[in-house]
Amino acid sequence: MKNPVLKDYPHILLGADYNPEQWLHMPEVLEKDIQFWQEANMNSFSVGIFSWSVIEPEEGVYNFSHLDDVMDRAAEAGGKIVLATPSGARPHWLAQKYPEVLRVNERREKLLFGERHNHCFTSPVYREKVQNINRRLAERYKDHPALGIWHISNEYNGNCHCPLCQAAFREWLKKKYHNNLDELNRAWWSTFWSHTITDWEQIESPSSLGEYRVHGLNLDWMRFVSDQTIDFLKSELVPIREVTPDVPVTTNFTGFNHDINYWRAKEVLDVTSWDNYPSWHNDEEPACYVAAKTAMVHDMYRCFKNKPFFMMESTPSCVNWKPVNKLMRPGMNTLQAFQAISHGADGVMYFQFRKSRGGMEKFHGAVIDHVGHQDTRVYREVQSLGARLKGLDELVGVGTKSEVALVFDWENIWLFDDIAGYHNKERKYIPTCEKHYYPFWKNGISVDVLDMDGDFAPYKLVVMPMAYMLRPGVEEKIEAYVRGGGTIVFTYISGIVDENDLCYLGGWPGGRLKEVFGIWAEETDTLYPSDRNHVEVDGKIYTAVDYCDLIHLRGAKALGAYQEDFYAGRPALTVNGYGAGRAYYIAFRDTGDFLVDFYEKLMTELALVRNLQGELPENVTAQRRGDFIFLENFGENETVVPLHRTYKNYETNKVYPYECVLAPREVKILVEI
Amino acid sequence: MKNPVLKDYPHILLGADYNPEQWLHMPEVLEKDIQFWQEANMNSFSVGIFSWSVIEPEEGVYNFSHLDDVMDRAAEAGGKIVLATPSGARPHWLAQKYPEVLRVNERREKLLFGERHNHCFTSPVYREKVQNINRRLAERYKDHPALGIWHISNEYNGNCHCPLCQAAFREWLKKKYHNNLDELNRAWWSTFWSHTITDWEQIESPSSLGEYRVHGLNLDWMRFVSDQTIDFLKSELVPIREVTPDVPVTTNFTGFNHDINYWRAKEVLDVTSWDNYPSWHNDEEPACYVAAKTAMVHDMYRCFKNKPFFMMESTPSCVNWKPVNKLMRPGMNTLQAFQAISHGADGVMYFQFRKSRGGMEKFHGAVIDHVGHQDTRVYREVQSLGARLKGLDELVGVGTKSEVALVFDWENIWLFDDIAGYHNKERKYIPTCEKHYYPFWKNGISVDVLDMDGDFAPYKLVVMPMAYMLRPGVEEKIEAYVRGGGTIVFTYISGIVDENDLCYLGGWPGGRLKEVFGIWAEETDTLYPSDRNHVEVDGKIYTAVDYCDLIHLRGAKALGAYQEDFYAGRPALTVNGYGAGRAYYIAFRDTGDFLVDFYEKLMTELALVRNLQGELPENVTAQRRGDFIFLENFGENETVVPLHRTYKNYETNKVYPYECVLAPREVKILVEI
Amino acid sequence: MKNPVLKDYPHILLGADYNPEQWLHMPEVLEKDIQFWQEANMNSFSVGIFSWSVIEPEEGVYNFSHLDDVMDRAAEAGGKIVLATPSGARPHWLAQKYPEVLRVNERREKLLFGERHNHCFTSPVYREKVQNINRRLAERYKDHPALGIWHISNEYNGNCHCPLCQAAFREWLKKKYHNNLDELNRAWWSTFWSHTITDWEQIESPSSLGEYRVHGLNLDWMRFVSDQTIDFLKSELVPIREVTPDVPVTTNFTGFNHDINYWRAKEVLDVTSWDNYPSWHNDEEPACYVAAKTAMVHDMYRCFKNKPFFMMESTPSCVNWKPVNKLMRPGMNTLQAFQAISHGADGVMYFQFRKSRGGMEKFHGAVIDHVGHQDTRVYREVQSLGARLKGLDELVGVGTKSEVALVFDWENIWLFDDIAGYHNKERKYIPTCEKHYYPFWKNGISVDVLDMDGDFAPYKLVVMPMAYMLRPGVEEKIEAYVRGGGTIVFTYISGIVDENDLCYLGGWPGGRLKEVFGIWAEETDTLYPSDRNHVEVDGKIYTAVDYCDLIHLRGAKALGAYQEDFYAGRPALTVNGYGAGRAYYIAFRDTGDFLVDFYEKLMTELALVRNLQGELPENVTAQRRGDFIFLENFGENETVVPLHRTYKNYETNKVYPYECVLAPREVKILVEI
């Protein structure tokens, strides 16, 4: 059952991005850093990110001394290095000599050198130069005892519209559409507005100066951007896999990155990891909701490879790039780390170990501040977290079992960004998925996050909010899943279009789903911001906003009805028995606690297993890996958690027969006894 | 008195944009469409809009089969076709082969192929290609029995800054300024900021990268853009007029289009028509105000040619391009159609008959939805409307008689957009015109909408809000009109500049208007958003916002006075007897019901004829064509309308001696008996 | 003690920008203007601004007749001319013939001809053409009796990114960094994100299309822009100084212009002057606060050269370019003029004497309106002001003595614009300086405004808000100042970085300031908009927003403590006795009256001299030049000012033994008797 990331290193990683190259002129700083790192109970550094200009200061001249140094020190201390390839930012000389590596933006402007994450992902020159430096790194450190895992590039994102990319896009399209323009024209419905394409050369990437409302083009472009980024990642891996076949590789993802479909990108990696920067303590959302949103992303990263992942970046205090950069309150850093672990992380890393003295991130939180000593609130908390993690080797590689799957699909992000219709500002696809996730988090029920191509069979319940587009096979899979006894929940604006954004003819939800759900939906009423309707379910009134699907029963049973307007009395919530299963359709968007009430009822009916028996207090969740139960208090108050079985504290061995008390932002690890 | 649009077809048109070219691969759809159309009691299709890529798939290769097909079917069913020229969107091959047809934007960026409505209106190549395809269409269908009217292009708009257009602009200027740069420099007051032009080649269209605050240039540029668009329209008409001299032509205008002065464009058309998409049921305006705004535009379109017009597009349910795309409530489609008819429309058309399956407008309302059958709320309402319209042949060609003229001038739109001064965000020229129109709508008094070059003589009352600029002759016309017994109403910020945006010297309102109104205005106080003054008129207090002109009486009588600030006691509303007439000056902007009170008093004094005697209930108006009185209830409640004479319902023959009841969104057609 | 601007003209100037070149075709206007000007008791015109296209209508052809005319008339009337060089807007022919004079924007787009203030400040051609026209002007008028002072160009601002400027920027950098790229790389901390520069040619000005987050680059670019603008100004002066060595020069500055460090620009001028357009009577700020903000800028302009300055532009009624252009209420023009004088101005000028008939500023207030006569509210007020100023010759050249210095540093504007961290929208550097200035204004205590390189020694109190960056020597100067008995006030976010925006290592406030203030600051908590903390000082509770520094006492005494959150009880206000002086640290941003209470206490403790003994009523201030005390009422109500000594009204000789009464917007000039 255990599936550890690093075969020979059975410890939770506690590490940080580290940039010794910024301090080479101050060797005393480098000395102290190693000492501070060890005393903080840390065991890992991520290095080499953005180091290109130091390790290859001019073309073909290499200088690895600072990397040698940190790797040797880490090895000496028994730690592990996360070693990055440097493609996240190319040196000046490279752009100066080979301008093709610079991007062209959607307005067809050639970008100047600057920033980072900004290479043309098609450029053969850039791919060659990256493979060369990656090979050098791999060859140098392939046998180094500190080399733990590869960190390929950094936070891939963005796109490029240069002629090389235009040509690559056309090739991608030719392949997809079998070299057949008729097929492409049909998929893009290009007769509309007379945009029929009669020559492949007529195709250009979307641009605000040209074509930007051919939705099929937009969708294919985003698929291409994602595929091309993954292709670049693959090309980075060629020398890495060749020289260090046994060293695992990851790259640091960024939550719901707009530009890359991570469900596809994860295939080429051994481990997934992500950079996690929630807006804790913000003044717009309750703490429990920030926590649940973050938890949902952790769950997705666990599910990518169905094994432990790394939280590759996080801050121990604040970031510097949000509109407001509030300090994380005492304990929040520890809770943030344990939250990741409780959802499946086996590594907790910070950006950054030591604060830069200059540059754009000099006010980003770090383990060591500009003051340069250990006597800080932040350092002490990291140190104490490190001490706790040392006792948790047993957790490494342990998995999670879920009965519930939430379906979140990357291509729906692109589609909801692009739709012309409904409420053109309030689509809220991701927030809606989060709102459907929240009731499970609140009740301490583990959830897997899948995309629509995932396997539904293992789950008692599949929740699939706003499933606007259905790829081929999904309709059939849903039908089989429900027929075979599964329970599925759909919402408004679902099953509208096929994989090319062409509307289903014959009514929606598309095809056989009308039978599965026992309804057809005639219209969607889109409400103005201050418009309200109400829905009664089980005698309780809920408030509908934004969207009200007007549906007809075709076998389903109405569980709730609209209370107002010309569709008063018509069904707003339905269930249909289909085969051995059930299919629910939520026709409206709720502002309050409808989803909590609805799913809590379903939890009971489906007898879903809770990680901790009984109800949980507000702001507290229970997450589980194997036998380890994590009680996490995201609230600002001390809270008593009633216990219906007897547990002991795994770290202290204290036994809690009836209840345990959680301080604000405290996490306790329990095991049943 | 009757002036029908289509000489040999004495029926109200009920039609829709139709795009069979999108469904050629599904002939069963095309079959059903004709059946659905007939069963919906419709009698017209608008076709050919955006069909260029199908009818000329490559240069010089033509394919009219789908048009033949729909025209033949329409003829068979006794219907009429609105046949479009396809210039609204050119095919890919044309832009690929002749890039000069693509626009250059104001930043001097050459646009890529994409979107629609985006040709260079100067390009000789584009004009030639359009004339060619228009000629082909005309020759093919000139004798077709279904050909009812030409629909030239689609919603012309926008502008182009390419070198061809720059040259054309300079020619336009040379003509206007008699090839004399001194004259141009004087008109543009170019000594200011040392912008004197000493070579015609120095002149460039306005650009945010260059000159954008020379108001004379900006104004001339907009005049050129408008003229050049009309010139393009004229060039489209050359083959049409030649081949089908007896077929009327229209083009679909769009409300208050910014780029074209429709008062000039209408000259080259036989019929005007417009695309009408009000935001019914929105959450920011009362229903009666949305209705009155729409009514005012209808009135303007009737007045363009002083004959019936077409509502060329409208939606039967919702659009897809507004921020919020709410469903039109049951009955609203019918009421919207009758509103148009009651103000002079003889044709009611939808965009679109069948919803596209893909593309940017696939969620725009249509008669036939993706579900593909007739059993929908929307279809049934269209069908029932069609049935009613069949009984209204007597209405066709009937005109409206108005005693009131509202002056709305297109060039003032451009000027108010461009002024540097006053309240730089809250000019509100069009909304102010709407607010002056509303009291008449509310009281069921017909209004004609003119531009300042219109003939004032036929009217008892001329309302001319915010007449900032006066073209040559207008001053004299107003003087003669009032002297001859007319009543005119002016407001703040009127009579300030001449046709070149040069301020009148000697005080404003300009020239002799100071005598006509018996005042001179010294200053305009522009208020901050939360500033308020108050004005007392007839013992009632009104609230002043945004603008307070500080005027001096020079013969006029003060009817109201400011209550506060340093101009307390000074006149805020004046009337001047001049010759046989009277001239009112409203010096302030009101937030409440001042305009209603003011105009209601004037209605009594001038004994203006109401379309229905007596007061109308809230949200209800009465409009009239000949003997037909339309009672329209835009409210959400059933409403009793008291009747002071005896009327019968023209459609049902039911007689109403004392009152009649209107359901929410109901329209009744009465005739006096 | 007297230090007049114009040696032989011992009168307060009352003048206006005047553009006779716009009226050459209407000579009767020019005649009247001179008459109106004299009758308004004015004695100055500013001419020649934007006259280039008239005085050099084509290259090498000159026409000075209209300037001759106005100068002769002015001389005849005993007035003085402020003569402008015309570089503020170049003529069309110059840009057409020498396109290099046009700017390139930061997106590397070449600008078209247009607007004003838009020359490339590097272009050798433009510099040559400007020197030529300046020399012609100087030679023509060097002996003219009306020539009072040079007005170089107009409101310099903006920047240019053309290749000439890129090259000049690189030269600037080479000089600064001793031709040493290592030094530059260290200063820019360019190892971060691998941006090490290995070739000077790699350096480009910041661009949104390239590098925009290398803060060292951004800062050096702004320094270069400022220096290059000053260098351009110097090049303008070459012929001026050569031909008219005895005529003083000024240029009209604009408040806190973003692009030019006026503390450096003032060095090359004889007199400073500025264009002052407060938003009097706005609906968002109390009148007293608008007044204090304006007063602070006046004080800065007096301190630039430590001698009288000119208010070179102001409006007598309203402007035309603000979002809302409200009329200045009666008396406001007079009060605005006297406010300038009371803070050290010896000249009060308007933009503009006669309103343009066309162009972008035709609705900007002027002494003579389009109506063209004197019988206006505005004219009469100017006339009456002129009459009063005639009696104030004794004031000319008189200075002000201050015990308080407020430190406002231009480079901090750029830095606070650019920081990535803290609250990324609510930096509020200038508003914070204004809030620290306000308590002194309210109490009638004169303040000098310095930049951080100023001499602190003469002051009892130095207030230095948000001193984020400290240039070399400032730390030492502060230390010496406090040690020697001075009192200094610092706030949150101070002493963070050195002159290259590199953070101080070892904690902040940087270096020895930790000893001077007796604290070190560990973290800054940045609050969300609705977050609040509270601070108790002397038993009174204040509200903290935006920023709360978390500091440790290292010898200082806590005067106030945070009341909430995890840092409740920790110091929020401290004082440290250091040497013979004291150093205060205000760790939080207050929303209410903390600063007023704090500084009022300090005024008492330091026994600061008030310009008028006793407390002042709300909205009233007392300012002083020599023996002249100006009582200024910015409120809307008549107000009684209690007097603790006996004063007489300098203008009327009326004696006030106990009190005097100020009408709304009245100013009285008192002298003690």
mmCIF file of C-alpha atoms in Angstrom, chain B residues 106-109 186 188-199 201-202 204-205 207 209-213 215 419-425 468 496-498 501-507 520 522-531 550 554 565-567, chain C residues 21-23 25-26 50-54 57 89-93 96 105 107 109-116 279-283 317 320-330 351 356-363 369-371 373 375-378 380:
data_model
loop_
_atom_site.group_PDB
_atom_site.id
_atom_site.type_symbol
_atom_site.label_atom_id
_atom_site.label_comp_id
_atom_site.label_asym_id
_atom_site.label_seq_id
_atom_site.Cartn_x
_atom_site.Cartn_y
_atom_site.Cartn_z
ATOM 1 C CA GLU B 106 -6.214 53.754 -34.802
ATOM 2 C CA ARG B 107 -2.891 52.559 -33.387
ATOM 3 C CA ARG B 108 -1.883 51.914 -37.008
ATOM 4 C CA GLU B 109 -1.858 48.156 -36.515
ATOM 5 C CA ARG B 186 -8.976 78.377 -38.591
ATOM 6 C CA TRP B 188 -9.478 73.550 -36.163
ATOM 7 C CA TRP B 189 -8.143 76.518 -34.165
ATOM 8 C CA SER B 190 -4.811 74.871 -34.731
ATOM 9 C CA THR B 191 -2.678 77.715 -33.480
ATOM 10 C CA PHE B 192 -3.516 76.282 -30.084
ATOM 11 C CA TRP B 193 -0.570 74.129 -28.997
ATOM 12 C CA SER B 194 1.225 75.133 -32.207
ATOM 13 C CA HIS B 195 -0.512 72.537 -34.348
ATOM 14 C CA THR B 196 -0.788 74.656 -37.465
ATOM 15 C CA ILE B 197 -0.834 72.476 -40.547
ATOM 16 C CA THR B 198 1.375 73.631 -43.364
ATOM 17 C CA ASP B 199 1.158 70.626 -45.670
ATOM 18 C CA GLU B 201 0.400 65.394 -45.853
ATOM 19 C CA GLN B 202 0.827 66.367 -42.196
ATOM 20 C CA GLU B 204 -3.395 62.011 -40.005
ATOM 21 C CA SER B 205 -6.569 60.525 -38.629
ATOM 22 C CA SER B 207 -4.806 58.332 -32.929
ATOM 23 C CA LEU B 209 -0.424 57.502 -30.483
ATOM 24 C CA GLY B 210 -0.613 60.988 -31.907
ATOM 25 C CA GLU B 211 -3.251 63.624 -32.279
ATOM 26 C CA TYR B 212 -6.442 62.977 -30.372
ATOM 27 C CA ARG B 213 -7.449 66.240 -28.789
ATOM 28 C CA HIS B 215 -11.593 68.555 -31.602
ATOM 29 C CA ILE B 419 -15.541 67.625 -25.203
ATOM 30 C CA ALA B 420 -12.837 68.417 -22.712
ATOM 31 C CA GLY B 421 -14.802 70.173 -20.053
ATOM 32 C CA TYR B 422 -17.889 70.130 -17.860
ATOM 33 C CA HIS B 423 -18.407 66.699 -16.302
ATOM 34 C CA ASN B 424 -15.977 64.527 -18.213
ATOM 35 C CA LYS B 425 -17.816 61.311 -17.444
ATOM 36 C CA TYR B 468 -24.367 72.005 -27.741
ATOM 37 C CA ILE B 496 -22.216 76.787 -27.284
ATOM 38 C CA VAL B 497 -20.326 76.081 -30.498
ATOM 39 C CA ASP B 498 -20.696 76.367 -34.217
ATOM 40 C CA ASP B 501 -16.749 73.219 -32.523
ATOM 41 C CA LEU B 502 -15.643 76.842 -32.246
ATOM 42 C CA CYS B 503 -17.296 78.659 -29.383
ATOM 43 C CA TYR B 504 -19.734 81.410 -30.111
ATOM 44 C CA LEU B 505 -18.207 84.730 -29.206
ATOM 45 C CA GLY B 506 -20.466 87.194 -27.497
ATOM 46 C CA GLY B 507 -22.045 84.733 -25.109
ATOM 47 C CA TRP B 520 -27.577 84.942 -21.568
ATOM 48 C CA GLU B 522 -22.577 83.272 -17.993
ATOM 49 C CA GLU B 523 -21.248 80.039 -16.511
ATOM 50 C CA THR B 524 -22.092 76.385 -16.081
ATOM 51 C CA ASP B 525 -21.584 74.979 -12.631
ATOM 52 C CA THR B 526 -20.636 71.336 -12.917
ATOM 53 C CA LEU B 527 -21.438 69.389 -9.783
ATOM 54 C CA TYR B 528 -19.552 66.561 -8.147
ATOM 55 C CA PRO B 529 -21.487 63.294 -7.976
ATOM 56 C CA SER B 530 -22.814 63.853 -4.483
ATOM 57 C CA ASP B 531 -23.419 67.606 -4.871
ATOM 58 C CA LEU B 550 -26.011 80.389 -14.314
ATOM 59 C CA ARG B 554 -32.643 89.602 -20.704
ATOM 60 C CA ASP B 565 -25.200 77.964 -3.014
ATOM 61 C CA PHE B 566 -23.912 81.252 -4.289
ATOM 62 C CA TYR B 567 -26.466 81.334 -7.061
ATOM 63 C CA GLU C 21 -1.359 84.374 -31.874
ATOM 64 C CA GLN C 22 -4.800 82.762 -31.744
ATOM 65 C CA TRP C 23 -6.493 86.064 -32.495
ATOM 66 C CA HIS C 25 -7.256 87.585 -37.540
ATOM 67 C CA MET C 26 -9.314 89.612 -35.034
ATOM 68 C CA PHE C 50 3.196 77.055 -27.801
ATOM 69 C CA SER C 51 3.904 79.850 -30.276
ATOM 70 C CA TRP C 52 6.502 78.080 -32.348
ATOM 71 C CA SER C 53 4.305 77.493 -35.383
ATOM 72 C CA VAL C 54 3.601 81.212 -35.523
ATOM 73 C CA PRO C 57 6.030 79.064 -39.574
ATOM 74 C CA ALA C 89 5.121 71.871 -28.608
ATOM 75 C CA ARG C 90 7.042 71.696 -31.820
ATOM 76 C CA PRO C 91 5.521 72.657 -35.168
ATOM 77 C CA HIS C 92 4.296 70.100 -37.676
ATOM 78 C CA TRP C 93 6.999 70.901 -40.215
ATOM 79 C CA GLN C 96 7.688 65.993 -40.612
ATOM 80 C CA ASN C 105 6.731 54.838 -26.061
ATOM 81 C CA ARG C 107 5.987 49.498 -26.048
ATOM 82 C CA GLU C 109 5.869 52.304 -30.763
ATOM 83 C CA LYS C 110 6.956 55.408 -32.617
ATOM 84 C CA LEU C 111 4.464 58.127 -31.792
ATOM 85 C CA LEU C 112 2.801 60.181 -34.465
ATOM 86 C CA PHE C 113 2.762 63.959 -34.385
ATOM 87 C CA GLY C 114 0.258 65.248 -31.888
ATOM 88 C CA GLU C 115 -0.378 66.624 -28.433
ATOM 89 C CA ARG C 116 2.397 68.550 -26.682
ATOM 90 C CA SER C 279 -9.873 70.383 -6.559
ATOM 91 C CA TRP C 280 -11.510 72.997 -4.347
ATOM 92 C CA HIS C 281 -15.051 72.194 -3.187
ATOM 93 C CA ASN C 282 -14.774 68.534 -4.136
ATOM 94 C CA ASP C 283 -17.140 66.067 -2.530
ATOM 95 C CA SER C 317 -12.874 79.751 -12.176
ATOM 96 C CA ASN C 320 -11.643 71.604 -18.096
ATOM 97 C CA TRP C 321 -9.618 68.434 -17.673
ATOM 98 C CA LYS C 322 -10.693 67.012 -14.334
ATOM 99 C CA PRO C 323 -13.427 64.415 -14.136
ATOM 100 C CA VAL C 324 -15.671 67.142 -12.743
ATOM 101 C CA ASN C 325 -14.935 70.793 -13.455
ATOM 102 C CA LYS C 326 -16.791 72.661 -10.772
ATOM 103 C CA LEU C 327 -16.822 76.437 -10.570
ATOM 104 C CA MET C 328 -14.647 77.969 -7.906
ATOM 105 C CA ARG C 329 -17.002 79.695 -5.497
ATOM 106 C CA PRO C 330 -16.840 83.492 -5.088
ATOM 107 C CA PHE C 351 -3.944 80.094 -17.245
ATOM 108 C CA SER C 356 -9.417 80.030 -26.709
ATOM 109 C CA ARG C 357 -12.257 79.846 -29.108
ATOM 110 C CA GLY C 358 -11.375 76.297 -30.140
ATOM 111 C CA GLY C 359 -9.088 73.469 -29.191
ATOM 112 C CA MET C 360 -8.731 71.316 -26.160
ATOM 113 C CA GLU C 361 -8.747 74.057 -23.529
ATOM 114 C CA LYS C 362 -11.567 76.218 -24.764
ATOM 115 C CA PHE C 363 -13.574 75.469 -21.614
ATOM 116 C CA ASP C 369 -14.586 84.548 -21.303
ATOM 117 C CA HIS C 370 -15.995 83.895 -24.777
ATOM 118 C CA VAL C 371 -18.568 86.528 -24.047
ATOM 119 C CA HIS C 373 -16.648 91.675 -21.960
ATOM 120 C CA ASP C 375 -19.080 92.170 -16.836
ATOM 121 C CA THR C 376 -18.540 88.733 -15.372
ATOM 122 C CA ARG C 377 -18.176 87.357 -11.907
ATOM 123 C CA VAL C 378 -14.719 86.068 -12.710
ATOM 124 C CA ARG C 380 -14.623 91.328 -11.264
#
